[in-house]
PDB file of C-alpha atoms in Angstrom:
ATOM      1  CA  GLU A   1       7.008  21.574  -7.773  1.00 74.00           C
ATOM      2  CA  GLU A   2      10.469  22.944  -7.026  1.00 74.00           C
ATOM      3  CA  ASP A   3      13.717  21.454  -8.220  1.00 81.00           C
ATOM      4  CA  ASP A   4      15.419  19.199  -5.675  1.00 76.00           C
ATOM      5  CA  GLU A   5      17.774  21.878  -4.340  1.00 82.00           C
ATOM      6  CA  GLU A   6      14.966  24.388  -3.726  1.00 86.00           C
ATOM      7  CA  ALA A   7      12.723  21.655  -2.329  1.00 81.00           C
ATOM      8  CA  LEU A   8      15.406  20.657   0.179  1.00 80.00           C
ATOM      9  CA  ALA A   9      15.793  24.295   1.252  1.00 85.00           C
ATOM     10  CA  LEU A  10      12.032  24.568   1.786  1.00 86.00           C
ATOM     11  CA  LEU A  11      12.067  21.298   3.693  1.00 83.00           C
ATOM     12  CA  ALA A  12      14.760  22.656   6.015  1.00 84.00           C
ATOM     13  CA  GLU A  13      12.456  25.566   6.809  1.00 88.00           C
ATOM     14  CA  ALA A  14       9.528  23.201   7.309  1.00 85.00           C
ATOM     15  CA  GLU A  15      11.571  21.044   9.651  1.00 84.00           C
ATOM     16  CA  GLU A  16      12.324  24.061  11.836  1.00 89.00           C
ATOM     17  CA  LEU A  17       8.616  24.889  12.009  1.00 90.00           C
ATOM     18  CA  ASP A  18       7.379  21.350  12.678  1.00 89.00           C
ATOM     19  CA  PRO A  19       9.976  18.564  12.950  1.00 84.00           C
ATOM     20  CA  ASP A  20       7.240  16.051  13.804  1.00 88.00           C
ATOM     21  CA  ASN A  21       5.276  16.620  10.604  1.00 90.00           C
ATOM     22  CA  VAL A  22       4.749  13.268   8.896  1.00 94.00           C
ATOM     23  CA  ASP A  23       4.567  14.701   5.396  1.00 91.00           C
ATOM     24  CA  PHE A  24       7.918  16.420   5.896  1.00 89.00           C
ATOM     25  CA  HIS A  25       9.539  13.032   6.496  1.00 93.00           C
ATOM     26  CA  LEU A  26       7.677  11.444   3.567  1.00 94.00           C
ATOM     27  CA  ILE A  27       8.895  14.160   1.212  1.00 90.00           C
ATOM     28  CA  ARG A  28      12.433  13.710   2.566  1.00 90.00           C
ATOM     29  CA  ALA A  29      12.109   9.988   1.846  1.00 95.00           C
ATOM     30  CA  ASP A  30      10.966  10.791  -1.668  1.00 91.00           C
ATOM     31  CA  LEU A  31      13.974  13.072  -2.200  1.00 89.00           C
ATOM     32  CA  ALA A  32      16.492  10.755  -0.525  1.00 92.00           C
ATOM     33  CA  GLU A  33      19.768  10.061  -2.280  1.00 91.00           C
ATOM     34  CA  ASP A  34      19.517   6.311  -1.836  1.00 97.00           C
ATOM     35  CA  LEU A  35      17.110   3.584  -0.774  1.00 98.00           C
ATOM     36  CA  ASP A  36      18.560   3.193   2.730  1.00 98.00           C
ATOM     37  CA  GLU A  37      18.080   6.894   3.439  1.00 97.00           C
ATOM     38  CA  ALA A  38      14.544   6.770   2.027  1.00 98.00           C
ATOM     39  CA  ILE A  39      13.685   3.838   4.285  1.00 98.00           C
ATOM     40  CA  ARG A  40      15.076   5.670   7.330  1.00 98.00           C
ATOM     41  CA  TYR A  41      12.890   8.705   6.626  1.00 96.00           C
ATOM     42  CA  ALA A  42       9.839   6.532   5.961  1.00 98.00           C
ATOM     43  CA  ARG A  43      10.351   4.742   9.293  1.00 98.00           C
ATOM     44  CA  VAL A  44      10.553   8.093  11.077  1.00 97.00           C
ATOM     45  CA  ALA A  45       7.396   9.229   9.272  1.00 97.00           C
ATOM     46  CA  LEU A  46       5.604   6.066  10.384  1.00 98.00           C
ATOM     47  CA  GLU A  47       6.623   6.627  13.999  1.00 97.00           C
ATOM     48  CA  LYS A  48       5.609  10.301  13.874  1.00 96.00           C
ATOM     49  CA  GLY A  49       2.289   9.283  12.343  1.00 96.00           C
ATOM     50  CA  LYS A  50       1.683   6.736  15.078  1.00 96.00           C
ATOM     51  CA  GLN A  51       2.175   9.446  17.688  1.00 95.00           C
ATOM     52  CA  LEU A  52      -0.737  11.407  16.186  1.00 92.00           C
ATOM     53  CA  ILE A  53      -3.178   8.557  16.768  1.00 95.00           C
ATOM     54  CA  ALA A  54      -5.014   7.967  20.017  1.00 92.00           C
ATOM     55  CA  PRO A  55      -4.165   4.503  21.374  1.00 92.00           C
ATOM     56  CA  THR A  56      -7.858   3.618  21.467  1.00 92.00           C
ATOM     57  CA  ASP A  57      -8.086   4.189  17.710  1.00 92.00           C
ATOM     58  CA  PHE A  58      -5.856   1.158  17.162  1.00 92.00           C
ATOM     59  CA  THR A  59      -8.510  -0.992  18.831  1.00 91.00           C
ATOM     60  CA  GLU A  60     -11.832   0.815  18.525  1.00 93.00           C
ATOM     61  CA  GLY A  61     -11.053   2.282  15.099  1.00 94.00           C
ATOM     62  CA  ARG A  62      -9.518  -0.862  13.682  1.00 94.00           C
ATOM     63  CA  GLY A  63     -11.108  -1.676  10.372  1.00 95.00           C
ATOM     64  CA  MET A  64     -12.165   1.897   9.626  1.00 95.00           C
ATOM     65  CA  PHE A  65      -8.879   3.720  10.090  1.00 94.00           C
ATOM     66  CA  TRP A  66      -9.106   5.861   6.966  1.00 94.00           C
ATOM     67  CA  MET A  67     -12.343   7.388   8.246  1.00 94.00           C
ATOM     68  CA  ILE A  68     -10.409   8.847  11.200  1.00 95.00           C
ATOM     69  CA  PRO A  69      -8.502  11.811   9.695  1.00 94.00           C
ATOM     70  CA  GLU A  70      -5.683  11.602  12.254  1.00 93.00           C
ATOM     71  CA  THR A  71      -4.739   8.162  10.957  1.00 96.00           C
ATOM     72  CA  ARG A  72      -4.161   9.183   7.362  1.00 96.00           C
ATOM     73  CA  PRO A  73      -0.567  10.402   7.708  1.00 96.00           C
ATOM     74  CA  TYR A  74       0.259   7.104   9.443  1.00 97.00           C
ATOM     75  CA  MET A  75      -1.372   5.106   6.648  1.00 97.00           C
ATOM     76  CA  ARG A  76       0.456   7.106   3.967  1.00 97.00           C
ATOM     77  CA  ALA A  77       3.750   6.506   5.785  1.00 98.00           C
ATOM     78  CA  MET A  78       3.031   2.796   6.109  1.00 98.00           C
ATOM     79  CA  TRP A  79       2.339   2.582   2.381  1.00 98.00           C
ATOM     80  CA  MET A  80       5.562   4.363   1.466  1.00 98.00           C
ATOM     81  CA  LEU A  81       7.585   2.207   3.853  1.00 98.00           C
ATOM     82  CA  ALA A  82       6.022  -0.981   2.470  1.00 98.00           C
ATOM     83  CA  ASP A  83       6.894   0.026  -1.091  1.00 98.00           C
ATOM     84  CA  LEU A  84      10.444   0.988  -0.124  1.00 98.00           C
ATOM     85  CA  VAL A  85      11.252  -2.153   1.835  1.00 98.00           C
ATOM     86  CA  TRP A  86       9.809  -4.211  -1.028  1.00 98.00           C
ATOM     87  CA  MET A  87      12.238  -2.504  -3.409  1.00 97.00           C
ATOM     88  CA  ASP A  88      15.012  -3.227  -0.904  1.00 98.00           C
ATOM     89  CA  GLY A  89      14.287  -6.958  -1.026  1.00 97.00           C
ATOM     90  CA  GLN A  90      12.553  -7.080   2.351  1.00 97.00           C
ATOM     91  CA  GLN A  91       9.456  -8.775   1.000  1.00 96.00           C
ATOM     92  CA  ASP A  92       8.290 -10.303   4.281  1.00 97.00           C
ATOM     93  CA  GLU A  93       8.218  -6.922   6.023  1.00 98.00           C
ATOM     94  CA  ALA A  94       6.509  -5.306   3.045  1.00 98.00           C
ATOM     95  CA  LEU A  95       3.799  -7.966   2.918  1.00 98.00           C
ATOM     96  CA  CYS A  96       3.200  -7.593   6.659  1.00 98.00           C
ATOM     97  CA  LEU A  97       2.810  -3.834   6.259  1.00 98.00           C
ATOM     98  CA  TYR A  98       0.379  -4.145   3.346  1.00 98.00           C
ATOM     99  CA  LYS A  99      -1.682  -6.723   5.246  1.00 97.00           C
ATOM    100  CA  GLU A 100      -1.690  -4.557   8.370  1.00 97.00           C
ATOM    101  CA  MET A 101      -3.011  -1.673   6.300  1.00 98.00           C
ATOM    102  CA  LEU A 102      -5.930  -3.809   5.154  1.00 97.00           C
ATOM    103  CA  ASP A 103      -6.596  -4.927   8.723  1.00 96.00           C
ATOM    104  CA  LEU A 104      -6.682  -1.305   9.841  1.00 97.00           C
ATOM    105  CA  ASN A 105      -8.866  -0.204   6.924  1.00 96.00           C
ATOM    106  CA  PHE A 106     -11.251  -2.893   5.699  1.00 95.00           C
ATOM    107  CA  ASN A 107     -12.687  -0.657   2.963  1.00 94.00           C
ATOM    108  CA  ASP A 108      -9.207  -0.186   1.514  1.00 96.00           C
ATOM    109  CA  ASN A 109      -9.704   3.450   0.547  1.00 94.00           C
ATOM    110  CA  GLN A 110      -6.071   3.574  -0.593  1.00 96.00           C
ATOM    111  CA  GLY A 111      -6.326   0.622  -2.990  1.00 96.00           C
ATOM    112  CA  ILE A 112      -3.644  -1.382  -1.180  1.00 98.00           C
ATOM    113  CA  ARG A 113      -5.293  -4.663  -2.201  1.00 97.00           C
ATOM    114  CA  TYR A 114      -4.223  -4.078  -5.797  1.00 97.00           C
ATOM    115  CA  ILE A 115      -0.584  -3.644  -4.848  1.00 97.00           C
ATOM    116  CA  LEU A 116      -0.668  -6.528  -2.390  1.00 98.00           C
ATOM    117  CA  ALA A 117      -2.304  -8.772  -5.000  1.00 97.00           C
ATOM    118  CA  VAL A 118       0.524  -8.187  -7.468  1.00 96.00           C
ATOM    119  CA  ARG A 119       3.158  -8.677  -4.768  1.00 97.00           C
ATOM    120  CA  LEU A 120       1.586 -11.972  -3.689  1.00 97.00           C
ATOM    121  CA  LEU A 121       1.444 -13.249  -7.263  1.00 96.00           C
ATOM    122  CA  GLU A 122       5.036 -12.137  -7.896  1.00 93.00           C
ATOM    123  CA  GLY A 123       6.080 -14.158  -4.865  1.00 92.00           C
ATOM    124  CA  GLY A 124       4.023 -17.201  -5.864  1.00 94.00           C
ATOM    125  CA  LEU A 125       1.959 -16.881  -2.688  1.00 96.00           C
ATOM    126  CA  LEU A 126      -1.225 -18.186  -4.237  1.00 96.00           C
ATOM    127  CA  GLU A 127      -2.881 -19.224  -0.970  1.00 96.00           C
ATOM    128  CA  ASP A 128      -2.378 -15.732   0.448  1.00 97.00           C
ATOM    129  CA  PHE A 129      -3.821 -14.306  -2.760  1.00 97.00           C
ATOM    130  CA  GLU A 130      -6.877 -16.570  -2.382  1.00 96.00           C
ATOM    131  CA  GLU A 131      -7.424 -15.145   1.119  1.00 96.00           C
ATOM    132  CA  LEU A 132      -7.161 -11.631  -0.284  1.00 97.00           C
ATOM    133  CA  LEU A 133      -9.706 -12.468  -3.001  1.00 95.00           C
ATOM    134  CA  GLN A 134     -12.146 -13.621  -0.338  1.00 95.00           C
ATOM    135  CA  LYS A 135     -11.882 -10.272   1.476  1.00 95.00           C
ATOM    136  CA  PHE A 136     -13.102  -8.378  -1.607  1.00 95.00           C
ATOM    137  CA  PRO A 137     -15.622 -10.662  -3.327  1.00 92.00           C
ATOM    138  CA  ASP A 138     -17.650  -7.784  -4.753  1.00 92.00           C
ATOM    139  CA  ASP A 139     -14.771  -5.961  -6.433  1.00 94.00           C
ATOM    140  CA  THR A 140     -15.551  -5.843 -10.147  1.00 92.00           C
ATOM    141  CA  GLY A 141     -12.924  -3.283 -11.039  1.00 93.00           C
ATOM    142  CA  THR A 142     -10.845  -3.889 -14.128  1.00 93.00           C
ATOM    143  CA  SER A 143      -7.568  -4.229 -12.248  1.00 93.00           C
ATOM    144  CA  TRP A 144      -9.052  -6.772  -9.860  1.00 96.00           C
ATOM    145  CA  LEU A 145     -10.649  -8.828 -12.642  1.00 96.00           C
ATOM    146  CA  TYR A 146      -7.450  -9.006 -14.697  1.00 96.00           C
ATOM    147  CA  THR A 147      -5.402  -9.870 -11.607  1.00 96.00           C
ATOM    148  CA  LYS A 148      -7.863 -12.629 -10.747  1.00 96.00           C
ATOM    149  CA  ALA A 149      -7.545 -14.000 -14.289  1.00 96.00           C
ATOM    150  CA  LEU A 150      -3.758 -13.940 -14.008  1.00 96.00           C
ATOM    151  CA  TYR A 151      -3.986 -15.815 -10.707  1.00 97.00           C
ATOM    152  CA  LEU A 152      -6.138 -18.518 -12.292  1.00 97.00           C
ATOM    153  CA  PHE A 153      -3.706 -18.900 -15.204  1.00 96.00           C
ATOM    154  CA  LEU A 154      -0.832 -19.218 -12.718  1.00 95.00           C
ATOM    155  CA  LYS A 155      -2.707 -21.764 -10.631  1.00 96.00           C
ATOM    156  CA  GLU A 156      -4.528 -23.790 -13.286  1.00 96.00           C
ATOM    157  CA  GLY A 157      -2.921 -22.970 -16.583  1.00 96.00           C
ATOM    158  CA  ASN A 158      -5.195 -22.536 -19.591  1.00 96.00           C
ATOM    159  CA  SER A 159      -8.258 -23.849 -17.744  1.00 97.00           C
ATOM    160  CA  ILE A 160     -11.914 -23.125 -18.435  1.00 98.00           C
ATOM    161  CA  ARG A 161     -12.088 -21.022 -15.232  1.00 97.00           C
ATOM    162  CA  ALA A 162      -9.021 -19.006 -16.228  1.00 98.00           C
ATOM    163  CA  ILE A 163     -10.364 -18.375 -19.725  1.00 97.00           C
ATOM    164  CA  HIS A 164     -13.756 -17.382 -18.307  1.00 97.00           C
ATOM    165  CA  ALA A 165     -12.070 -14.982 -15.854  1.00 96.00           C
ATOM    166  CA  LEU A 166     -10.120 -13.393 -18.704  1.00 96.00           C
ATOM    167  CA  GLN A 167     -13.311 -13.028 -20.755  1.00 96.00           C
ATOM    168  CA  GLU A 168     -15.011 -11.380 -17.772  1.00 95.00           C
ATOM    169  CA  ALA A 169     -12.102  -8.942 -17.421  1.00 95.00           C
ATOM    170  CA  ARG A 170     -12.171  -8.156 -21.150  1.00 95.00           C
ATOM    171  CA  GLU A 171     -15.899  -7.476 -20.987  1.00 94.00           C
ATOM    172  CA  ALA A 172     -15.311  -5.074 -18.106  1.00 93.00           C
ATOM    173  CA  ASN A 173     -12.659  -3.226 -20.105  1.00 90.00           C
ATOM    174  CA  PRO A 174     -11.853  -4.428 -23.628  1.00 85.00           C
ATOM    175  CA  HIS A 175      -9.214  -1.695 -24.128  1.00 88.00           C
ATOM    176  CA  ILE A 176      -6.524  -3.424 -22.081  1.00 83.00           C
TER     177      ILE A 176
END
């Protein structure tokens, strides 16, 4: 809630108290002067977050990561890094990070599928989007339904399936 100058002063104090704190590095990334600096801080945050996680959690906890509190800083760092490298034009790395997040957390408590869906459609990766759709067949949320309709219009044009998908999305939320 502070202005940038005061926030940076508080961060300097926080760094002295706990230089390994993941959130410290995420806030530094958020306040970075440029994208390269933000990416550097996000990578450090990801590494610091990984150090908080027991190695067995990467195998035994795979799929339910978000339910293990110690993994949450790591997942937040991975999300920030994915967004930043996407903005930097490193789409392949970003897509790998988003997909890894879904592999670590099948329930997708962070809503990464919605971001990944848009990224896949932006990149014309329709087959990858189809795989993502299959992972969440029961999602009837407005965002998901409209994204599915957009996918069908991209793939099939003004087809009966695309029109039906749009009607289904409109019924779910006619205010969009």
